[in-house]
Coordinates of C-alpha atoms in Angstrom, one line a residue:
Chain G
X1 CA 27.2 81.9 108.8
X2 CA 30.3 80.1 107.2
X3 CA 31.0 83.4 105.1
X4 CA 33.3 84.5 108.0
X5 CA 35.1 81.2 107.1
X6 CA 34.9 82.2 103.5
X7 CA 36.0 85.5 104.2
X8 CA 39.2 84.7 105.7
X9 CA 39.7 81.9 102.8
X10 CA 39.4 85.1 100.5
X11 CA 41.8 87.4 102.2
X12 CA 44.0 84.3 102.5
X13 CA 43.8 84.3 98.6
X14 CA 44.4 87.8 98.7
X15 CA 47.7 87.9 100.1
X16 CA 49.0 84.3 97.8
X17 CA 47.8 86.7 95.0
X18 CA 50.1 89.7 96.5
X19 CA 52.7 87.7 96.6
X20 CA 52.5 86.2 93.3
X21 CA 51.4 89.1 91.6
X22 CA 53.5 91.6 93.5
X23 CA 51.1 94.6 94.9
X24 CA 50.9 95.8 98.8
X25 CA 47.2 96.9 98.9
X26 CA 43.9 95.6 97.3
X27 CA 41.4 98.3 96.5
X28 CA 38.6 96.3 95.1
X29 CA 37.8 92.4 94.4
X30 CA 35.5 91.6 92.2
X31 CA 33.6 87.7 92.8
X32 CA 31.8 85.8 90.8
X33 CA 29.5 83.5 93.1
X34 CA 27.5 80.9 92.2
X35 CA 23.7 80.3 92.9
X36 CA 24.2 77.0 94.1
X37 CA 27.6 78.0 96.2
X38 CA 25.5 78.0 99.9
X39 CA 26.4 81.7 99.6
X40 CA 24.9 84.5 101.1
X41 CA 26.0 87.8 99.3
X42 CA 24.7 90.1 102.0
X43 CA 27.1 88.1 104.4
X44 CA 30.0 88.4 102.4
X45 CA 29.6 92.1 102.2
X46 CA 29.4 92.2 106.1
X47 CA 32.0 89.9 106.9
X48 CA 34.8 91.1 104.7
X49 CA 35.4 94.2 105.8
X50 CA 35.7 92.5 109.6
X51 CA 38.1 90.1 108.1
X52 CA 39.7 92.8 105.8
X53 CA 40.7 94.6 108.8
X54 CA 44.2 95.2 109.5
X55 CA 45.4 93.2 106.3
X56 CA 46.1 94.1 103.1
X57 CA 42.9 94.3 101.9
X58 CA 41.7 97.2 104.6
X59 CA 38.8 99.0 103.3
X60 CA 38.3 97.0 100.0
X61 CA 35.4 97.4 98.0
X62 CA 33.5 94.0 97.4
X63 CA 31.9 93.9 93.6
X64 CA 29.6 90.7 93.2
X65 CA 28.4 89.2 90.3
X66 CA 25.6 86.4 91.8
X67 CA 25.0 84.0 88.7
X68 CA 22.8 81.4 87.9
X69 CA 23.7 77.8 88.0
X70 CA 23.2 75.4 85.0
X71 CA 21.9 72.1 84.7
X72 CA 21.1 69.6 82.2
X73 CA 16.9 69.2 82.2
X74 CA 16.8 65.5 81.0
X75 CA 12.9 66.1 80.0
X76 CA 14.1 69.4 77.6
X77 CA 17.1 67.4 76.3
X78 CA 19.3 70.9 77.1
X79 CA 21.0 73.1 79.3
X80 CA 18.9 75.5 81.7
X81 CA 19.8 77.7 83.9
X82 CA 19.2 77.1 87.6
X83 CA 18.7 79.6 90.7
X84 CA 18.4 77.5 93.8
X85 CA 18.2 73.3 94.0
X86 CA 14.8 72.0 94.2
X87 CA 12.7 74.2 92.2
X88 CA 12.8 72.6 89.0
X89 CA 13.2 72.7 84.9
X90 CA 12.3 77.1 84.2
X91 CA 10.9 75.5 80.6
X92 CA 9.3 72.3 81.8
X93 CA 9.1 72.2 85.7
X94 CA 10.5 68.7 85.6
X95 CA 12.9 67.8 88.5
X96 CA 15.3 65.7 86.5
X97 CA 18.0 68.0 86.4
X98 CA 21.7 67.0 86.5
X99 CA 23.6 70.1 87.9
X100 CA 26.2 71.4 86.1
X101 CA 27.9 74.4 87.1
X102 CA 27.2 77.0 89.7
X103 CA 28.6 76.3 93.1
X104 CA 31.5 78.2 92.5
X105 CA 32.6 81.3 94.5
X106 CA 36.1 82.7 92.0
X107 CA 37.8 85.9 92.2
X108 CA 37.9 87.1 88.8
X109 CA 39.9 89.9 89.3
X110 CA 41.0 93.0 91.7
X111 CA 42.0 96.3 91.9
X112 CA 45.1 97.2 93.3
X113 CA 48.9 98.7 94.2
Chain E
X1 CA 54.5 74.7 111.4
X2 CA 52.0 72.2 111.2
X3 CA 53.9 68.6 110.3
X4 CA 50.8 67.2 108.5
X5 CA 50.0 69.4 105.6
X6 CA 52.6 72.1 106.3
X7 CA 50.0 74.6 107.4
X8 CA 51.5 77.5 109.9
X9 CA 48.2 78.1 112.3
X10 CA 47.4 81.5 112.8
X11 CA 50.1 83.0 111.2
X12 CA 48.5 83.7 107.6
X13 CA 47.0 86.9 109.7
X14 CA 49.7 89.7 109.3
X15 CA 49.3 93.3 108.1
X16 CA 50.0 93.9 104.7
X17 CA 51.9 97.2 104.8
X18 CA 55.2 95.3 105.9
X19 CA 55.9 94.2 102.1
X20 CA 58.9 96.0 100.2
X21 CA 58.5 95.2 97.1
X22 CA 60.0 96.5 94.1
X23 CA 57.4 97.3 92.2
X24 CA 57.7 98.5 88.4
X25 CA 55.3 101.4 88.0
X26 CA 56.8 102.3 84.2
X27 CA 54.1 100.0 82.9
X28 CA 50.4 101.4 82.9
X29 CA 49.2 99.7 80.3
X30 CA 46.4 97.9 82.2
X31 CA 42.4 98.8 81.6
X32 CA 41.7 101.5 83.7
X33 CA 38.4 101.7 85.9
X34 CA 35.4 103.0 86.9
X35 CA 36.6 105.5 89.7
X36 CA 33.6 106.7 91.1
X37 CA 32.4 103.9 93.3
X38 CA 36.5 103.5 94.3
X39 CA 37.1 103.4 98.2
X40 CA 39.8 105.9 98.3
X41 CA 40.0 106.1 101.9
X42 CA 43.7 104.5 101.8
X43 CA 46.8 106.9 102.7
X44 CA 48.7 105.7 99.7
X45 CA 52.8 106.6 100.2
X46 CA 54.5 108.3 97.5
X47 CA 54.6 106.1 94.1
X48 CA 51.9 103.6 95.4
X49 CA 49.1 105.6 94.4
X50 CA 48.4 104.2 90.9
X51 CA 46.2 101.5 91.1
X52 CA 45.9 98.7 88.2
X53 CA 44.1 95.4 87.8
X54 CA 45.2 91.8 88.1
X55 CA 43.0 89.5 86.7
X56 CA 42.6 86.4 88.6
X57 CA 41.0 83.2 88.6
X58 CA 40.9 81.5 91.8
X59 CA 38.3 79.9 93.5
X60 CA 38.1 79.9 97.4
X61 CA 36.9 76.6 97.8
X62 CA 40.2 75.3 96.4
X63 CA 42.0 75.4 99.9
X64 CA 39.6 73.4 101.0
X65 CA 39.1 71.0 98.1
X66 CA 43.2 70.4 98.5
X67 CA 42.9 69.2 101.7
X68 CA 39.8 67.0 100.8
X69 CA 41.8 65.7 98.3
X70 CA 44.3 64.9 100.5
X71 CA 41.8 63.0 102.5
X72 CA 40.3 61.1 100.2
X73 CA 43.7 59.8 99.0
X74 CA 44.4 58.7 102.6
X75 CA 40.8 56.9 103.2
X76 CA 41.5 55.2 99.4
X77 CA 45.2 53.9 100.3
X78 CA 43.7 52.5 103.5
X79 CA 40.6 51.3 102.5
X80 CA 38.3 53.2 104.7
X81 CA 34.3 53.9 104.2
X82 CA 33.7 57.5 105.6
X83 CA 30.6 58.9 105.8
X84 CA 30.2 62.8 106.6
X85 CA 26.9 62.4 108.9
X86 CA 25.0 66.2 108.5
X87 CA 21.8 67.6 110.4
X88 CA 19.9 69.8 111.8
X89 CA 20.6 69.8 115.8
X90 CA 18.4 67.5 117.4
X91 CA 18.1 65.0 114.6
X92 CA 19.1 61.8 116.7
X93 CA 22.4 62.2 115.0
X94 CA 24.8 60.9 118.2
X95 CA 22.1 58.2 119.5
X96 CA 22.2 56.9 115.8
X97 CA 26.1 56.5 115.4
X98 CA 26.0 54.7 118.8
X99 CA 23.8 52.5 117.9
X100 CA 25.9 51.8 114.8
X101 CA 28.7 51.5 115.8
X102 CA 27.9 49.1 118.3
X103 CA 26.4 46.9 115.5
X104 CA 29.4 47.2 113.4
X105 CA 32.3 47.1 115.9
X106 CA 32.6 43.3 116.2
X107 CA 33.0 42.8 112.2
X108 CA 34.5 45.7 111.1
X109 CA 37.4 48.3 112.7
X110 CA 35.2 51.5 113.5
X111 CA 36.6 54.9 114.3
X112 CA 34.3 58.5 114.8
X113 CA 35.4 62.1 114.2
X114 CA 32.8 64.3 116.2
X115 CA 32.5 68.0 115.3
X116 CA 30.9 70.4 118.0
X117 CA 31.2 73.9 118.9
X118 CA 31.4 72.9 122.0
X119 CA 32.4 70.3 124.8
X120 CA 33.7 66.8 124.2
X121 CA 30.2 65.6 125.5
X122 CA 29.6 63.2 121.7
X123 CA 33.1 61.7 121.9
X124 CA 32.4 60.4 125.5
X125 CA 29.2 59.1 123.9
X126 CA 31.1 57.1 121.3
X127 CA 34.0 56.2 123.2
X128 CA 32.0 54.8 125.9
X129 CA 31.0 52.2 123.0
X130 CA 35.2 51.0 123.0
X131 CA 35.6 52.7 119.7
X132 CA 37.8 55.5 119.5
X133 CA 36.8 59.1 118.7
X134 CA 38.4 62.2 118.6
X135 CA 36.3 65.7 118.5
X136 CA 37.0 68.8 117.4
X137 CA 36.2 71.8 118.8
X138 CA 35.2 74.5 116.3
X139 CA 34.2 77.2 118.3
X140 CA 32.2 79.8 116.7
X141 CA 33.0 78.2 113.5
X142 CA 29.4 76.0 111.8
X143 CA 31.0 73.2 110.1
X144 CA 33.8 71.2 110.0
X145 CA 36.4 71.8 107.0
X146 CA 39.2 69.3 105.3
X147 CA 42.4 70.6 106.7
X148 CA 40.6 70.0 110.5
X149 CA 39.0 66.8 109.6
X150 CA 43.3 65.7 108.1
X151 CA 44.1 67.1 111.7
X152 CA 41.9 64.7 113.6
X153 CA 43.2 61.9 111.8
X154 CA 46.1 62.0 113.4
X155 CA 44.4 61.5 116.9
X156 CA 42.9 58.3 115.8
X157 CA 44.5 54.7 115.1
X158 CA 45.5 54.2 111.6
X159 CA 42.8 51.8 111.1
X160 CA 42.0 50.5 107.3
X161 CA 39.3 48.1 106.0
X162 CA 36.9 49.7 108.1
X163 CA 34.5 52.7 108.5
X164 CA 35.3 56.3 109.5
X165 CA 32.0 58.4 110.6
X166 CA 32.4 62.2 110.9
X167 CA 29.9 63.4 112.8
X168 CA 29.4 67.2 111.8
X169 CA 28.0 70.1 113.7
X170 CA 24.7 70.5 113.8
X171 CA 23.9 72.6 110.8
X172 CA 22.1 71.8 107.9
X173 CA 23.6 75.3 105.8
X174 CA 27.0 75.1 106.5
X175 CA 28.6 72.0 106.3
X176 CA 26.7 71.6 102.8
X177 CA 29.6 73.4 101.5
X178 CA 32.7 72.4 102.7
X179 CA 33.8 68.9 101.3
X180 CA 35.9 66.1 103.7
X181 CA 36.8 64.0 101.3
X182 CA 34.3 61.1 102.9
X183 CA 32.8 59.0 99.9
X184 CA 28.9 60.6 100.9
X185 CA 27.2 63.1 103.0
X186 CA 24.5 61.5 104.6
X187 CA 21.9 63.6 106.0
X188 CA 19.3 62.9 108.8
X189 CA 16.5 64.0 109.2
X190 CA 13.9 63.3 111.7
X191 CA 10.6 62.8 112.0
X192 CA 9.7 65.1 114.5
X193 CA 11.0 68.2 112.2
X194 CA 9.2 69.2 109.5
X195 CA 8.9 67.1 106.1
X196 CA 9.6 70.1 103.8
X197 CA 13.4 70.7 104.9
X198 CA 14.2 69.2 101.3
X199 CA 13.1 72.2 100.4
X200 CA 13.9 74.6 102.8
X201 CA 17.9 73.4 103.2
X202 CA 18.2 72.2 99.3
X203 CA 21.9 72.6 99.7
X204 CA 22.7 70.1 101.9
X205 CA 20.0 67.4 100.6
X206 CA 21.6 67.9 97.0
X207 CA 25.1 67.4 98.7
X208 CA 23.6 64.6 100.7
X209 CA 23.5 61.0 98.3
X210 CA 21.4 59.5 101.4
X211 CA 18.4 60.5 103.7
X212 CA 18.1 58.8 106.7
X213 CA 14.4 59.2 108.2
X214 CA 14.9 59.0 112.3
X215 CA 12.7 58.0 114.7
X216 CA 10.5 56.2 112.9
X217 CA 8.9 55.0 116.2
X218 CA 7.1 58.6 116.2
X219 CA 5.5 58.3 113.2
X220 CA 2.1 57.3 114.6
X221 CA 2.7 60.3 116.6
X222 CA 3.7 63.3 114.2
X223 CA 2.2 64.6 111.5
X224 CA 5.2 63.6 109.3
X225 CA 4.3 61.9 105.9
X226 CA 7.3 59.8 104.6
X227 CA 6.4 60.1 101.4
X228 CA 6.5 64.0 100.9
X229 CA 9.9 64.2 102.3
X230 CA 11.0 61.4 99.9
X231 CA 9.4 63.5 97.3
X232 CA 10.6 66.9 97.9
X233 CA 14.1 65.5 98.8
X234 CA 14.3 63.7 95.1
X235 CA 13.2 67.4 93.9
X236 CA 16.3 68.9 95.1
X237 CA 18.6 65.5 94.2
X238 CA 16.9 62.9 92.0
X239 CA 18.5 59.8 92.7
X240 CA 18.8 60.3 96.4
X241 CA 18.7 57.2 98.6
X242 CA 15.9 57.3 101.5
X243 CA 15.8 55.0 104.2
X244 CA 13.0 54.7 107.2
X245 CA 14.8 53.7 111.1
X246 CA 14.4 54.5 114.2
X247 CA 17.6 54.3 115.8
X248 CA 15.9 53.4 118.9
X249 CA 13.8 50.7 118.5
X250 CA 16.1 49.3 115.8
X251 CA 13.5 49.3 113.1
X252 CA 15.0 50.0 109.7
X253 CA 18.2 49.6 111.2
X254 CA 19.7 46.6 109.1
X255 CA 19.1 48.5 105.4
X256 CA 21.3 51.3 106.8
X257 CA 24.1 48.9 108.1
X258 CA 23.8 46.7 104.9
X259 CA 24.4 49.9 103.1
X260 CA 28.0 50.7 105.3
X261 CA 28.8 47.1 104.5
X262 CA 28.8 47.6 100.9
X263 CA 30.5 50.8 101.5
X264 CA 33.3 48.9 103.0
X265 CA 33.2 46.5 101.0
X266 CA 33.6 49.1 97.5
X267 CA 36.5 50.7 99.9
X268 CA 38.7 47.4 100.2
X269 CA 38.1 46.8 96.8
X270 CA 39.1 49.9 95.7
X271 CA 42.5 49.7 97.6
X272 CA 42.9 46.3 96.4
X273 CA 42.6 47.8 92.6
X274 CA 45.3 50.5 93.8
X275 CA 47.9 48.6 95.3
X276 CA 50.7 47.9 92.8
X277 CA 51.0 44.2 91.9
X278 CA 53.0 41.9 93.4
X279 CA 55.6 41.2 91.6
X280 CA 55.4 37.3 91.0
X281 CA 59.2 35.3 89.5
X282 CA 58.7 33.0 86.9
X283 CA 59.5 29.3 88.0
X284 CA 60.3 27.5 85.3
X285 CA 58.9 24.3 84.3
X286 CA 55.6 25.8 85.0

């Protein structure tokens, strides 16, 4: 539900980026969201182009690239990665893991003129 | 424009085809693309039509994370607890921080942000206790964010040494997200909802450092074991603090307000720490 919020943070980012990187129009962004972001894809997708509309980024393609969190399993002594909180080590099943990475929601890079 | 944090209100929303820029098309040297799954449904004018990539690395929790930044400098420099209350509606979230706050208002200056969609209904609640409040309205929005929360702070005596409470909508997806810049989420769940929302919500009970069981008083009443939602809450965070009360019949009551204490205390300290040192003049002789 807070991917409309997200949204308009993105097409926020959108236009600093326009701006910064002098263009008028975005054709495609391409995220990188984390498994642990509390981040729906299929929202995003159907938010955007409601946000999108009547900005620069009008019509944009979305391109997602979902990833997996990591965490530090202290029973394997090494890094593992992690899909959602709460289900455990994928190795050992133990709980004791120390979250690393993966709330993350990053533009990595867009298409545009 | 906004005289707290410089923000302009609604008017990041504009259309984009007013820029002129002078852009430099001599340069293609950029990776070109897959073109198939290109939207090309754009009315490019003359000379715009070549498209390019920019690479990018931003992450759009950052505006956000500024302004909770921002916060969390202002509790620091005035020495102030806060504690970003989260559950799902229905929780005994309001009758709780009443109950708090009237237990901490004599030795300790308490002020309470209350986020709703709607009405002003939680602020009368607390106000009505002789602590001020200030809620914010979010509308359709789910959860409270850092740049509102900054906002509100301006509605509410500076106070310091004390505890702030944000009270945050009703949510337990949302607000998991979105950072305030209070020192810990504290979730609450209740005994009359299911024991398994550890695992259901695991965003918010990893966000969460502290679990507040509520209504305790029901537990002869509800099939509600304590002990699995201790357990399936330390799945999703091990390390999390649990605590049993019933806001209503007080039991459990004093762990949860010994915690704030020590809160406040760790706040004042902290400010003490920060503060530059008095410059002290040599006497001589001494």
């Amino acid at each position: 539900m807070h991917e409309m919020a997200l949204c308009e943070g993105l097409v926020q980012a959108l236009e600093e980026q326009a701006r910064a990187q002098v263009f008028s129009r975005v054709h495609k962004v391409f995220l990188e969201i984390g498994a642990l972001a509390t981040i729906e894809p299929a929202a995003m997708r159907f938010n955007f182009p409601i946000v999108a509309k009547g900005t620069l980024a009008e019509g944009a393609a979305l391109a997602i690239d979902f990833v997996d969190g990591s965490a530090w399993c202290m029973q394997c002594s090494g890094n593992v990665a992690v899909k959602r909180h709460g289900e455990g080590c994928p190795a050992c099943g133990s709980y004791q893991l120390h979250i690393l990475d993966g709330a993350q929601m990053r533009i990595k890079q867009l298409e545009v003129s | 424009m906004c005289a707290i944090c410089g923000c302009g209100g609604h008017e990041h929303k504009h259309g984009s085809d007013h820029h002129d820029h002078d852009h430099d098309h001599d340069h293609h040297g950029h990776d070109h693309h897959d073109h198939d799954d290109h939207d090309h449904r754009h009315a490019h004018a003359p000379g715009l039509s070549q498209t390019r990539m920019v690479q990018v690395e931003r992450d759009i929790f950052a505006e956000n994370q500024r302004h909770a930044d921002a916060n969390r400098r202002s509790f620091a420099a005035r020495g102030l607890f806060v504690v970003n209350l989260v559950s799902s509606p229905g929780s005994g979230k309001t009758t709780l921080l009443v109950r708090t706050v009237e237990a901490l208002k004599a030795e300790l200056p308490v002020a309470v942000i209350e986020g709703d969609q709607q009405t002003g209904l939680d602020a009368e609640r607390i106000k009505a206790t002789g602590v001020p409040a200030y809620q914010i309205n979010t509308g359709k929005g789910c959860h409270l964010d850092a740049h509102g929360v900054g906002h509100a702070l301006a509605h509410l005596p500076p106070i310091e040494d004390g505890v702030l409470f944000i009270e945050n909508v009703g949510n337990l997806v949302c607000p998991a997200g979105f950072d305030l810049g209070e020192a810990h989420k504290v979730v609450v769940l209740s005994t009359t909802e299911g024991e398994d929302k550890p695992l259901k919500y695991p965003d918010m009970f990893f966000a969460a450092d502290l679990m507040l069981l509520n209504k305790s008083d029901l537990l002869p009443y509800v099939d509600f074991s304590v002990e699995k939602a201790a357990d399936y809450a330390g799945r999703v965070h091990p390390g999390i603090g649990v605590l049993t009360l019933s806001a209503r019949s007080g039991e459990g009551m004093a762990a949860w307000l010994d915690w704030l204490r020590a809160g406040v205390e760790r706040a004042k300290a902290g400010k003490a720490a920060a503060r530059p040192k008095p410059r002290v003049a040599l006497s001589a002789g001494t």
